Short mmCIF file of C-alpha atoms and ligand atoms in Angstrom, two decimals:
data_model
loop_
_atom_site.label_atom_id
_atom_site.label_comp_id
_atom_site.label_asym_id
_atom_site.label_seq_id
_atom_site.Cartn_x
_atom_site.Cartn_y
_atom_site.Cartn_z
CA UNK A 41 189.05 47.66 85.19
CA UNK A 42 189.10 51.12 83.73
CA UNK A 43 186.74 52.49 81.12
CA UNK A 44 186.98 55.14 78.43
CA UNK A 45 184.65 58.09 78.15
CA UNK A 46 184.43 58.35 74.37
CA UNK A 47 182.91 61.82 74.62
CA UNK A 48 186.20 63.05 76.05
CA UNK A 49 188.80 60.81 74.38
CA UNK A 50 191.03 62.56 71.81
CA UNK A 51 192.44 59.23 70.56
CA UNK A 52 195.94 60.53 71.16
CA UNK A 53 197.21 57.03 72.12
CA UNK A 54 199.23 58.44 75.00
CA UNK A 55 197.69 55.90 77.36
CA UNK A 56 198.68 53.01 75.08
CA UNK A 57 202.37 53.85 75.51
CA UNK A 58 202.37 53.66 79.30
CA UNK A 59 200.16 50.66 79.96
CA UNK A 60 202.57 48.18 81.59
CA UNK A 61 200.67 45.09 80.43
CA UNK A 62 199.73 46.12 76.88
CA UNK A 63 196.02 46.13 77.69
CA UNK A 64 195.18 49.18 75.56
CA UNK A 65 194.97 49.41 71.78
CA UNK A 66 193.97 52.35 69.62
CA UNK A 67 191.97 51.28 66.58
CA UNK A 68 192.19 54.44 64.50
CA UNK A 69 189.84 56.55 66.63
CA UNK A 70 188.67 54.04 69.20
CA UNK A 71 190.50 53.06 72.37
CA UNK A 72 189.82 49.46 73.40
CA UNK A 73 190.82 47.97 76.75
CA UNK A 74 191.49 44.26 77.04
CA UNK A 75 189.70 43.28 80.25
CA UNK A 76 191.67 40.07 80.47
CA UNK A 77 194.97 41.94 80.61
CA UNK A 78 194.16 45.10 82.61
CA UNK A 79 195.56 44.97 86.15
CA UNK A 80 193.79 48.20 87.28
CA UNK A 81 197.08 49.96 88.01
CA UNK A 82 195.46 53.33 87.12
CA UNK A 83 198.55 54.58 85.26
CA UNK A 84 196.46 55.46 82.21
CA UNK A 85 193.95 57.29 84.42
CA UNK A 86 196.74 59.40 85.91
CA UNK A 87 198.19 60.15 82.50
CA UNK A 88 195.17 61.00 80.35
CA UNK A 89 195.35 64.72 79.51
CA UNK A 90 191.57 65.17 79.43
CA UNK A 91 190.45 62.70 82.08
CA UNK A 92 188.81 60.36 79.58
CA UNK A 93 190.09 57.27 81.40
CA UNK A 94 187.99 56.49 84.43
CA UNK A 95 189.00 54.16 87.22
CA UNK B 251 202.47 39.12 50.54
CA UNK B 252 206.28 39.13 50.81
CA UNK B 253 208.48 42.20 51.21
CA UNK B 254 212.06 42.98 52.18
CA UNK B 255 210.93 45.54 54.71
CA UNK B 256 207.64 46.30 56.40
CA UNK B 257 207.36 49.70 58.06
CA UNK B 258 204.64 50.16 60.66
CA UNK B 259 203.52 53.80 60.89
CA UNK B 260 203.65 56.65 58.37
CA UNK B 261 204.74 59.51 60.63
CA UNK B 262 207.98 61.37 59.90
CA UNK B 263 210.10 58.40 61.08
CA UNK B 264 208.22 55.86 58.94
CA UNK B 265 208.14 57.84 55.72
CA UNK B 266 211.82 58.81 55.89
CA UNK B 267 212.74 55.17 56.53
CA UNK B 268 210.55 54.19 53.57
CA UNK B 269 212.17 56.69 51.26
CA UNK B 270 215.67 55.65 52.30
CA UNK B 271 214.92 51.92 51.89
CA UNK B 272 213.08 52.30 48.57
CA UNK B 273 215.78 54.49 47.05
CA UNK B 274 218.27 51.69 47.78
CA UNK B 275 216.10 49.35 45.72
CA UNK B 276 214.37 47.40 48.49
CA UNK B 277 210.80 46.22 48.33
CA UNK B 278 209.12 48.31 51.05
CA UNK B 279 205.58 48.38 52.37
CA UNK B 280 204.35 51.03 54.81
CA UNK B 281 201.14 50.41 56.74
CA UNK B 282 199.40 53.33 58.44
CA UNK B 283 196.31 52.75 60.55
CA UNK B 284 194.80 56.18 60.04
CA UNK B 285 192.51 56.77 57.11
CA UNK B 286 194.47 59.92 56.39
CA UNK B 287 198.20 60.26 56.95
CA UNK B 288 198.77 63.08 59.43
CA UNK B 289 195.76 64.11 61.53
CA UNK B 290 195.02 64.26 64.33
CA UNK B 291 198.45 65.69 65.05
CA UNK B 292 200.21 65.08 68.34
CA UNK B 293 202.60 67.93 67.87
CA UNK B 294 203.14 71.69 68.18
CA UNK B 295 204.75 71.57 64.71
CA UNK B 296 207.94 73.45 65.55
CA UNK B 297 211.22 72.58 63.78
CA UNK B 298 214.50 74.49 63.72
CA UNK B 299 216.06 75.40 60.43
CA UNK B 300 219.47 74.05 61.39
CA UNK B 301 217.88 70.78 62.53
CA UNK B 302 216.47 70.28 59.05
CA UNK B 303 219.65 71.46 57.32
CA UNK B 304 221.76 68.98 59.31
CA UNK B 305 219.56 66.23 57.89
CA UNK B 306 219.70 67.58 54.35
CA UNK B 307 215.98 68.22 54.22
CA UNK B 308 214.56 71.11 52.25
CA UNK B 309 210.90 71.51 53.08
CA UNK B 310 208.35 71.79 50.31
CA UNK B 311 207.05 75.39 50.67
CA UNK B 312 203.49 74.19 51.29
CA UNK B 313 204.65 72.49 54.53
CA UNK B 314 205.58 75.84 56.07
CA UNK B 315 202.88 77.66 58.00
CA UNK B 316 204.94 79.97 60.22
CA UNK B 317 208.46 81.40 60.06
CA UNK B 318 210.18 81.88 63.39
CA UNK B 319 213.08 84.20 64.26
CA UNK B 320 213.49 83.38 67.93
CA UNK B 321 211.96 82.35 71.21
CA UNK B 322 210.50 84.28 74.13
CA UNK B 323 210.54 82.65 77.57
CA UNK B 324 208.34 83.86 80.41
CA UNK B 325 208.95 83.32 84.14
CA UNK B 326 205.99 82.66 86.45
CA UNK B 327 205.74 86.40 87.23
CA UNK B 328 205.94 87.27 83.53
CA UNK B 329 209.62 88.26 83.25
CA UNK B 330 210.57 87.79 79.62
CA UNK B 331 213.87 86.50 78.23
CA UNK B 332 214.16 86.49 74.44
CA UNK B 333 216.63 84.68 72.25
CA UNK B 334 217.31 85.21 68.59
CA UNK B 335 219.96 84.29 66.11
CA UNK B 336 220.55 81.83 63.31
CA UNK B 337 220.40 78.81 65.61
CA UNK B 338 216.92 79.82 66.77
CA UNK B 339 215.38 80.27 63.35
CA UNK B 340 212.77 77.77 62.43
CA UNK B 341 209.39 76.89 61.07
CA UNK B 342 206.01 75.96 62.34
CA UNK B 343 204.93 73.36 59.80
CA UNK B 344 201.47 72.24 58.83
CA UNK B 345 202.02 68.74 60.04
CA UNK B 346 199.44 66.95 57.91
CA UNK B 347 200.88 68.49 54.75
CA UNK B 348 204.41 67.77 55.97
CA UNK B 349 203.61 64.10 56.62
CA UNK B 350 201.81 63.68 53.28
CA UNK B 351 204.72 65.32 51.50
CA UNK B 352 207.21 62.96 53.18
CA UNK B 353 205.02 60.01 52.19
CA UNK B 354 204.80 61.22 48.59
CA UNK B 355 208.60 61.50 48.45
CA UNK B 356 208.87 57.90 49.66
CA UNK B 357 206.32 56.76 47.10
CA UNK B 358 208.25 58.52 44.32
CA UNK B 359 211.30 56.55 45.46
CA UNK B 360 209.28 53.33 45.01
CA UNK B 361 207.73 52.58 48.41
CA UNK B 362 204.26 51.01 48.62
CA UNK B 363 201.72 52.41 51.10
CA UNK B 364 198.51 51.11 52.62
CA UNK B 365 196.31 53.49 54.65
CA UNK B 366 193.57 52.57 57.11
CA UNK B 367 195.67 49.48 57.66
CA UNK B 368 196.70 48.44 61.14
CA UNK B 369 199.45 46.00 62.12
CA UNK B 370 197.78 43.61 64.57
CA UNK B 371 200.59 41.32 65.70
CA UNK B 372 203.65 39.47 64.46
CA UNK B 373 205.38 36.17 64.81
CA UNK B 374 208.91 35.06 64.00
CA UNK B 375 208.97 31.97 61.79
CA UNK B 376 212.09 30.59 60.08
CA UNK B 377 214.03 33.81 60.39
CA UNK B 378 211.25 35.98 58.94
CA UNK B 379 208.53 38.04 60.56
CA UNK B 380 204.91 37.22 59.68
CA UNK B 381 202.90 40.32 60.41
CA UNK B 382 199.10 40.37 60.52
CA UNK B 383 197.60 43.50 59.03
CA UNK B 384 193.95 44.54 58.93
CA UNK B 385 192.51 46.86 56.31
CA UNK B 386 189.39 47.47 54.22
CA UNK B 387 190.41 44.32 52.33
CA UNK B 388 190.30 42.26 55.54
CA UNK B 389 192.99 40.43 57.46
CA UNK B 390 196.20 39.65 55.57
CA UNK B 391 199.65 38.36 56.40
CA UNK B 392 202.86 40.02 55.29
CA UNK B 393 206.16 38.17 55.37
CA UNK B 394 209.08 40.53 55.95
CA UNK B 395 212.81 40.08 56.35
CA UNK B 396 212.91 43.26 58.40
CA UNK B 397 210.24 45.14 60.35
CA UNK B 398 210.80 48.81 61.16
CA UNK B 399 208.66 49.96 64.07
CA UNK B 400 207.85 53.61 63.36
CA UNK B 401 204.62 53.35 65.30
CA UNK B 402 205.12 56.24 67.70
CA UNK B 403 204.54 56.34 71.45
CA UNK B 404 201.94 53.60 71.21
CA UNK B 405 204.53 51.27 69.65
CA UNK B 406 203.45 47.66 69.66
CA UNK B 407 206.18 46.48 67.32
CA UNK B 408 208.71 46.85 70.13
CA UNK B 409 206.51 44.95 72.56
CA UNK B 410 205.81 42.21 70.01
CA UNK B 411 209.56 41.79 69.53
CA UNK B 412 210.07 41.51 73.28
CA UNK B 413 211.63 44.94 73.82
CA UNK B 414 210.80 46.99 76.87
CA UNK B 415 209.30 50.09 75.29
CA UNK B 416 206.77 50.81 78.02
CA UNK B 417 207.06 54.45 79.06
CA UNK B 418 207.12 55.42 82.72
CA UNK B 419 204.70 58.04 83.96
CA UNK B 420 207.58 59.89 85.66
CA UNK B 421 209.24 60.43 82.25
CA UNK B 422 206.26 60.92 80.00
CA UNK B 423 204.63 64.30 79.53
CA UNK B 424 200.88 64.51 79.36
CA UNK B 425 200.35 66.92 76.46
CA UNK B 426 197.28 68.89 75.44
CA UNK B 427 196.83 71.55 72.81
CA UNK B 428 194.33 73.78 71.07
CA UNK B 429 195.01 75.19 67.66
CA UNK B 430 193.40 78.62 67.94
CA UNK B 431 192.51 81.39 65.54
CA UNK B 432 192.86 85.09 66.31
CA UNK B 433 195.62 84.77 68.91
CA UNK B 434 197.28 88.15 69.55
CA UNK B 435 201.01 87.59 69.96
CA UNK B 436 204.27 88.39 68.15
CA UNK B 437 204.22 85.81 65.39
CA UNK B 438 207.95 85.90 64.74
CA UNK B 439 208.59 84.09 68.04
CA UNK B 440 207.65 80.89 69.71
CA UNK B 441 206.55 81.66 73.26
CA UNK B 442 207.31 79.41 76.25
CA UNK B 443 205.79 79.85 79.71
CA UNK B 444 207.15 78.34 82.93
CA UNK B 445 205.81 77.88 86.43
CA UNK B 446 204.53 75.30 88.88
CA UNK B 447 200.97 76.54 88.43
CA UNK B 448 201.32 77.09 84.70
CA UNK B 449 202.54 73.65 83.63
CA UNK B 450 204.05 71.62 86.48
CA UNK B 451 207.40 70.05 85.51
CA UNK B 452 206.84 71.08 81.92
CA UNK B 453 205.94 74.27 80.09
CA UNK B 454 203.18 75.94 78.13
CA UNK B 455 203.72 77.15 74.57
CA UNK B 456 202.30 79.31 71.84
CA UNK B 457 203.60 78.49 68.35
CA UNK B 458 202.20 80.95 65.78
CA UNK B 459 201.08 79.73 62.35
CA UNK B 460 199.83 81.48 59.21
CA UNK B 461 196.32 82.19 60.49
CA UNK B 462 196.27 80.39 63.81
CA UNK B 463 198.56 79.28 66.64
CA UNK B 464 199.24 76.07 68.51
CA UNK B 465 198.52 76.74 72.17
CA UNK B 466 199.38 73.88 74.47
CA UNK B 467 201.27 72.50 77.39
CA UNK B 468 202.93 69.38 78.71
CA UNK B 469 203.03 68.38 82.38
CA UNK B 470 204.32 65.53 84.51
CA UNK B 471 201.66 63.86 86.58
CA UNK B 472 203.81 63.74 89.73
CA UNK B 473 203.80 67.55 89.96
CA UNK B 474 200.22 68.12 88.89
CA UNK B 475 197.15 68.99 90.90
CA UNK B 476 194.76 68.61 87.99
CA UNK B 477 194.53 67.34 84.40
CA UNK B 478 196.65 68.84 81.64
CA UNK B 479 193.40 70.07 80.05
CA UNK B 480 192.47 72.04 83.18
CA UNK B 481 195.89 73.72 83.20
CA UNK B 482 195.41 74.72 79.57
CA UNK B 483 192.01 76.26 80.22
CA UNK B 484 193.49 78.16 83.17
CA UNK B 485 196.43 79.34 81.04
CA UNK B 486 194.08 80.73 78.40
CA UNK B 487 191.88 82.43 80.99
CA UNK B 488 194.88 84.02 82.67
CA UNK B 489 196.18 85.58 79.44
CA UNK B 490 193.22 87.62 78.35
CA UNK B 491 195.48 90.03 76.45
CA UNK B 492 196.52 87.20 74.14
CA UNK B 493 193.34 85.15 73.88
CA UNK B 494 190.52 87.69 74.29
CA UNK B 495 188.88 87.04 70.93
CA UNK B 496 190.62 83.76 70.09
CA UNK B 497 188.69 80.55 69.45
CA UNK B 498 189.77 76.92 69.01
CA UNK B 499 189.78 75.27 65.59
CA UNK B 500 191.26 71.98 66.80
CA UNK B 501 192.04 70.11 70.01
CA UNK B 502 194.60 67.33 70.34
CA UNK B 503 196.73 65.60 72.92
CA UNK B 504 199.55 63.14 73.32
CA UNK B 505 202.30 61.55 75.35
CA UNK B 506 205.89 62.78 75.07
CA UNK B 507 208.55 60.24 76.05
CA UNK B 508 211.23 62.45 77.64
CA UNK B 509 213.52 59.60 78.70
CA UNK B 510 215.14 57.10 76.38
CA UNK B 511 215.83 53.68 77.87
CA UNK B 512 214.55 51.05 75.46
CA UNK B 513 216.73 48.82 73.33
CA UNK B 514 216.29 49.82 69.72
CA UNK B 515 216.72 46.47 67.93
CA UNK B 516 215.79 42.82 68.09
CA UNK B 517 216.23 40.02 65.53
CA UNK B 518 214.80 41.46 62.30
CA UNK B 519 213.35 44.50 64.07
CA UNK B 520 214.42 48.13 64.37
CA UNK B 521 212.63 50.88 66.26
CA UNK B 522 212.81 54.49 65.09
CA UNK B 523 211.46 57.83 66.33
CA UNK B 524 209.03 57.99 69.25
CA UNK B 525 208.73 54.19 69.24
CA UNK B 526 212.29 54.20 70.62
CA UNK B 527 211.69 57.28 72.84
CA UNK B 528 214.05 59.43 70.79
CA UNK B 529 212.80 62.82 71.91
CA UNK B 530 214.84 65.73 73.25
CA UNK B 531 214.33 65.33 77.01
CA UNK B 532 214.32 69.08 77.66
CA UNK B 533 211.92 70.54 75.13
CA UNK B 534 210.19 67.40 73.90
CA UNK B 535 210.91 68.04 70.22
CA UNK B 536 211.06 64.75 68.37
CA UNK B 537 210.62 65.35 64.63
CA UNK B 538 214.26 65.84 63.67
CA UNK B 539 215.45 63.06 65.98
CA UNK B 540 212.84 60.73 64.49
CA UNK B 541 214.09 61.53 61.00
CA UNK B 542 217.73 61.16 61.98
CA UNK B 543 217.09 57.79 63.62
CA UNK B 544 215.48 56.51 60.42
CA UNK B 545 218.41 57.64 58.31
CA UNK B 546 220.81 55.81 60.64
CA UNK B 547 218.63 52.72 60.89
CA UNK B 548 218.43 52.31 57.12
CA UNK B 549 222.18 52.67 56.74
CA UNK B 550 222.61 49.67 59.04
CA UNK B 551 219.61 47.77 57.61
CA UNK B 552 221.07 48.07 54.12
CA UNK B 553 224.34 46.42 55.18
CA UNK B 554 222.51 43.74 57.14
CA UNK B 555 220.16 42.84 54.29
CA UNK B 556 223.05 42.71 51.82
CA UNK B 557 224.86 40.35 54.18
CA UNK B 558 221.69 38.31 54.60
CA UNK B 559 222.02 38.63 58.39
CA UNK B 560 219.47 40.79 60.21
CA UNK B 561 220.20 39.35 63.64
CA UNK B 562 220.08 41.58 66.68
CA UNK B 563 223.89 41.53 66.90
CA UNK B 564 224.25 42.97 63.42
CA UNK B 565 221.44 45.52 63.84
CA UNK B 566 222.98 46.70 67.13
CA UNK B 567 225.31 48.86 65.08
CA UNK B 568 222.34 51.25 64.68
CA UNK B 569 222.04 51.62 68.43
CA UNK B 570 225.76 52.27 68.73
CA UNK B 571 225.58 54.95 66.01
CA UNK B 572 222.71 56.60 67.85
CA UNK B 573 224.50 56.58 71.18
CA UNK B 574 227.63 57.97 69.65
CA UNK B 575 225.75 60.92 68.21
CA UNK B 576 223.19 61.57 70.95
CA UNK B 577 224.06 59.48 74.02
CA UNK B 578 226.25 61.96 75.88
CA UNK B 579 224.03 64.93 75.08
CA UNK B 580 220.87 63.11 76.10
CA UNK B 581 222.44 62.16 79.42
CA UNK B 582 223.32 65.78 80.15
CA UNK B 583 219.88 66.98 79.15
CA UNK B 584 218.36 64.39 81.48
CA UNK B 585 220.46 65.85 84.28
CA UNK B 586 219.29 69.31 83.38
CA UNK B 587 215.72 68.09 83.39
CA UNK B 588 216.15 66.63 86.88
CA UNK B 589 217.46 70.04 87.98
CA UNK B 590 214.64 72.00 86.33
CA UNK B 591 212.04 69.68 87.84
CA UNK B 592 213.21 70.70 91.30
CA UNK B 593 212.82 74.43 90.68
CA UNK B 594 210.13 76.32 92.54
CA UNK B 595 208.63 79.44 91.03
CA UNK B 596 211.00 81.68 93.01
CA UNK B 597 213.95 79.78 91.51
CA UNK B 598 212.64 80.39 88.01
CA UNK B 599 212.56 84.10 88.80
CA UNK B 600 216.22 83.94 89.84
CA UNK B 601 217.12 82.10 86.67
CA UNK B 602 215.26 84.68 84.57
CA UNK B 603 217.48 87.32 86.23
CA UNK B 604 220.79 85.67 85.39
CA UNK B 605 220.15 84.03 82.04
CA UNK B 606 220.35 85.87 78.77
CA UNK B 607 218.89 84.60 75.54
CA UNK B 608 222.07 83.03 74.22
CA UNK B 609 222.58 81.22 77.55
CA UNK B 610 219.32 79.43 77.08
CA UNK B 611 220.35 78.22 73.68
CA UNK B 612 223.58 76.91 75.22
CA UNK B 613 221.46 75.06 77.73
CA UNK B 614 219.38 73.29 75.12
CA UNK B 615 222.72 72.20 73.66
CA UNK B 616 223.61 70.58 76.99
CA UNK B 617 226.39 73.05 77.85
CA UNK B 618 225.97 72.58 81.59
CA UNK B 619 229.24 74.02 82.89
CA UNK B 620 228.08 77.27 81.44
CA UNK B 621 224.85 77.20 83.45
CA UNK B 622 226.75 76.38 86.60
CA UNK B 623 228.95 79.46 86.17
CA UNK B 624 225.84 81.64 85.96
CA UNK B 625 224.16 79.98 88.88
CA UNK B 626 227.10 80.58 91.18
CA UNK B 627 225.96 84.21 91.26
CA UNK B 628 222.67 83.10 92.85
CA UNK B 629 223.53 81.25 96.06
CA UNK B 630 219.91 80.17 96.50
CA UNK B 631 220.26 77.91 93.46
CA UNK B 632 223.64 76.46 94.34
CA UNK B 633 222.40 73.58 96.45
CA UNK B 634 220.21 72.24 93.66
CA UNK B 635 222.90 72.81 91.07
CA UNK B 636 225.42 70.85 93.15
CA UNK B 637 223.02 68.00 93.63
CA UNK B 638 221.74 67.69 90.08
CA UNK B 639 224.25 69.25 87.71
CA UNK B 640 227.71 68.62 89.06
CA UNK B 641 229.36 65.23 89.00
C1 LIG C 8 201.65 67.78 72.38
C2 LIG C 8 202.91 67.47 71.63
C3 LIG C 8 203.65 68.51 71.05
C4 LIG C 8 204.80 68.23 70.32
N1 LIG C 8 205.46 69.26 69.71
C5 LIG C 8 206.55 69.01 68.95
C6 LIG C 8 207.20 70.07 68.24
O1 LIG C 8 206.77 71.23 68.25
N2 LIG C 8 208.31 69.76 67.52
C7 LIG C 8 208.80 68.50 67.46
O2 LIG C 8 209.83 68.29 66.80
N3 LIG C 8 208.19 67.48 68.09
C8 LIG C 8 207.07 67.69 68.83
N4 LIG C 8 206.44 66.65 69.47
C9 LIG C 8 206.98 65.29 69.30
C10 LIG C 8 206.71 64.78 67.89
O3 LIG C 8 205.35 64.93 67.56
C11 LIG C 8 207.11 63.30 67.77
O4 LIG C 8 208.41 63.15 68.26
C12 LIG C 8 207.06 62.81 66.31
O5 LIG C 8 205.76 62.81 65.83
C13 LIG C 8 207.63 61.40 66.22
O6 LIG C 8 207.45 60.89 64.93
P1 LIG C 8 207.25 59.34 64.66
O7 LIG C 8 207.19 59.18 63.21
O8 LIG C 8 208.25 58.59 65.44
O9 LIG C 8 205.85 58.98 65.34
P2 LIG C 8 204.37 59.48 65.01
O10 LIG C 8 204.41 60.80 64.34
O11 LIG C 8 203.60 59.35 66.25
O12 LIG C 8 203.84 58.43 63.94
C14 LIG C 8 203.48 57.12 64.28
C15 LIG C 8 202.48 56.63 63.26
O13 LIG C 8 202.31 55.22 63.40
C16 LIG C 8 200.94 54.92 63.23
N5 LIG C 8 200.71 53.62 63.89
C17 LIG C 8 200.83 53.32 65.20
N6 LIG C 8 200.56 52.02 65.44
C18 LIG C 8 200.25 51.47 64.23
C19 LIG C 8 199.89 50.15 63.82
N7 LIG C 8 199.80 49.14 64.69
N8 LIG C 8 199.64 49.92 62.51
C20 LIG C 8 199.73 50.96 61.61
N9 LIG C 8 200.07 52.23 61.94
C21 LIG C 8 200.34 52.47 63.24
C22 LIG C 8 200.23 56.09 63.89
O14 LIG C 8 198.90 56.20 63.44
C23 LIG C 8 201.10 57.26 63.45
O15 LIG C 8 200.68 57.81 62.23
C24 LIG C 8 205.26 66.89 70.19
C25 LIG C 8 204.53 65.86 70.78
C26 LIG C 8 203.36 66.14 71.48
C27 LIG C 8 202.57 65.01 72.06
S1 LIG C 9 195.22 59.17 76.85
FE1 LIG C 9 193.07 59.74 77.16
S2 LIG C 9 192.56 61.01 75.38
FE2 LIG C 9 194.45 59.93 74.86
S3 LIG C 9 193.73 58.06 73.80
FE3 LIG C 9 193.99 57.52 75.98
S4 LIG C 9 191.93 57.83 76.86
FE4 LIG C 9 191.94 58.90 74.90
S1 LIG C 10 194.65 50.53 84.48
FE1 LIG C 10 196.82 49.96 84.14
S2 LIG C 10 196.68 47.91 83.26
FE2 LIG C 10 194.62 48.76 83.09
S3 LIG C 10 194.58 49.68 81.05
FE3 LIG C 10 195.21 51.31 82.46
S4 LIG C 10 197.44 51.27 82.41
FE4 LIG C 10 196.73 49.33 81.53
#
């Protein structure tokens, strides 16, 4: 499972568009990860421009 | 609630689609999850004049924050190539005003809008889409004959309709940007900086505005040694002449889908703009392509709704129209991107020696044979050119 550091997140939604299993949703300004779906592939961690996604 | 067409997302793609649908007399609802249409932007706000003219769009003057005459490109060592001319003229818009203006034009044409309203999921029942939306008024269901997914890179509409819209990290720029005040640079140009240590497999930019500038970069993860943010901080530190007394007034980020591979339609569903990865694969500009896709989509939607048949087969005509207009060019630009991605800093220096301003414009227009002719004069680049540019 990955987690979001909300102090860093810019809610740009970039991570949402590359999650292969649709585990990430942006609710206006809040990124939420669906634990049941996440397969810990770390793609979002590699992508995030500010390092707000932590593996 | 029942509508002819539900549009998810009020970015440029969504609002143009809304205006086009409403002006043809359809009952249109646009839902936008943000409380305010526009911010935070995921955009450097650059648009060319001819791009807008081709689409028949005359900007409201309040949308325009900067007027651009040309572009200056910088090699890793700082060699500068400038290009000017009619084709290079453009604007740096104030995106939140631009998006609100587009929405207001759609509303004048008769479209309905809901803000702070998020599409949550959808189901196909008896040939209609039932879409769940959540707003201040709670959870509601909208029944729509047609759903237009204008929901950007984070598109869920495509996924809900079973389309493969998932971007790949190898073709998806990690973008980061400050808007900064007191940036010292020629404000008649957009400025683009290249180099493996500047912005690996992408570029850094400065787009001047009325009293600020967008300063950002996009990188591909496979070439990067650190986060996009770290590269941006380094870029600013290394250009003291430009940023000495500059300060940020905004920070934003985003993903740029620089490869288009998704299908654009399903039964009763059309994807437009970034949701369908319709971005120029070389420079990442997506505003005019987003708008153009919406204009094409509505042309096809109109015929389909009149016929009473919004099946995938009928809506496919939109995809064909798109491919006819952009397919060939996009393929060439993808080739060019593969070539550029292989360039080391020393190769960029060689390119800066042989390319003149107008050559670079030709490149962005996918005139590859032209590049090859130039490259022949630099044997060191021939191998790469043969491998990536020639058939
Ligand atoms: C850093 C960066 C710089 C860029 N610079 C430029 C540039 O200079 N020039 C250029 O032409 N292009 C640029 N682009 C690309 C450009 O921003 C996009 O191509 C353009 O915004 C696409 O428009 P769109 O309407 O398709 O999507 P968007 O503008 O992303 O709009 C999508 C909208 O849908 C909403 N939405 C999403 N999901 C839902 C939901 N479930 N329910 C309700 N609403 C939803 C979002 O909130 C958003 O408002 C840049 C991109 C980035 C990341
Ligand atoms: S990519 Fe990073 S900054 Fe952007 S929304 Fe995801 S976690 Fe936040
Ligand atoms: S780690 Fe992979 S599966 Fe999990 S949220 Fe990130 S991209 Fe999605």
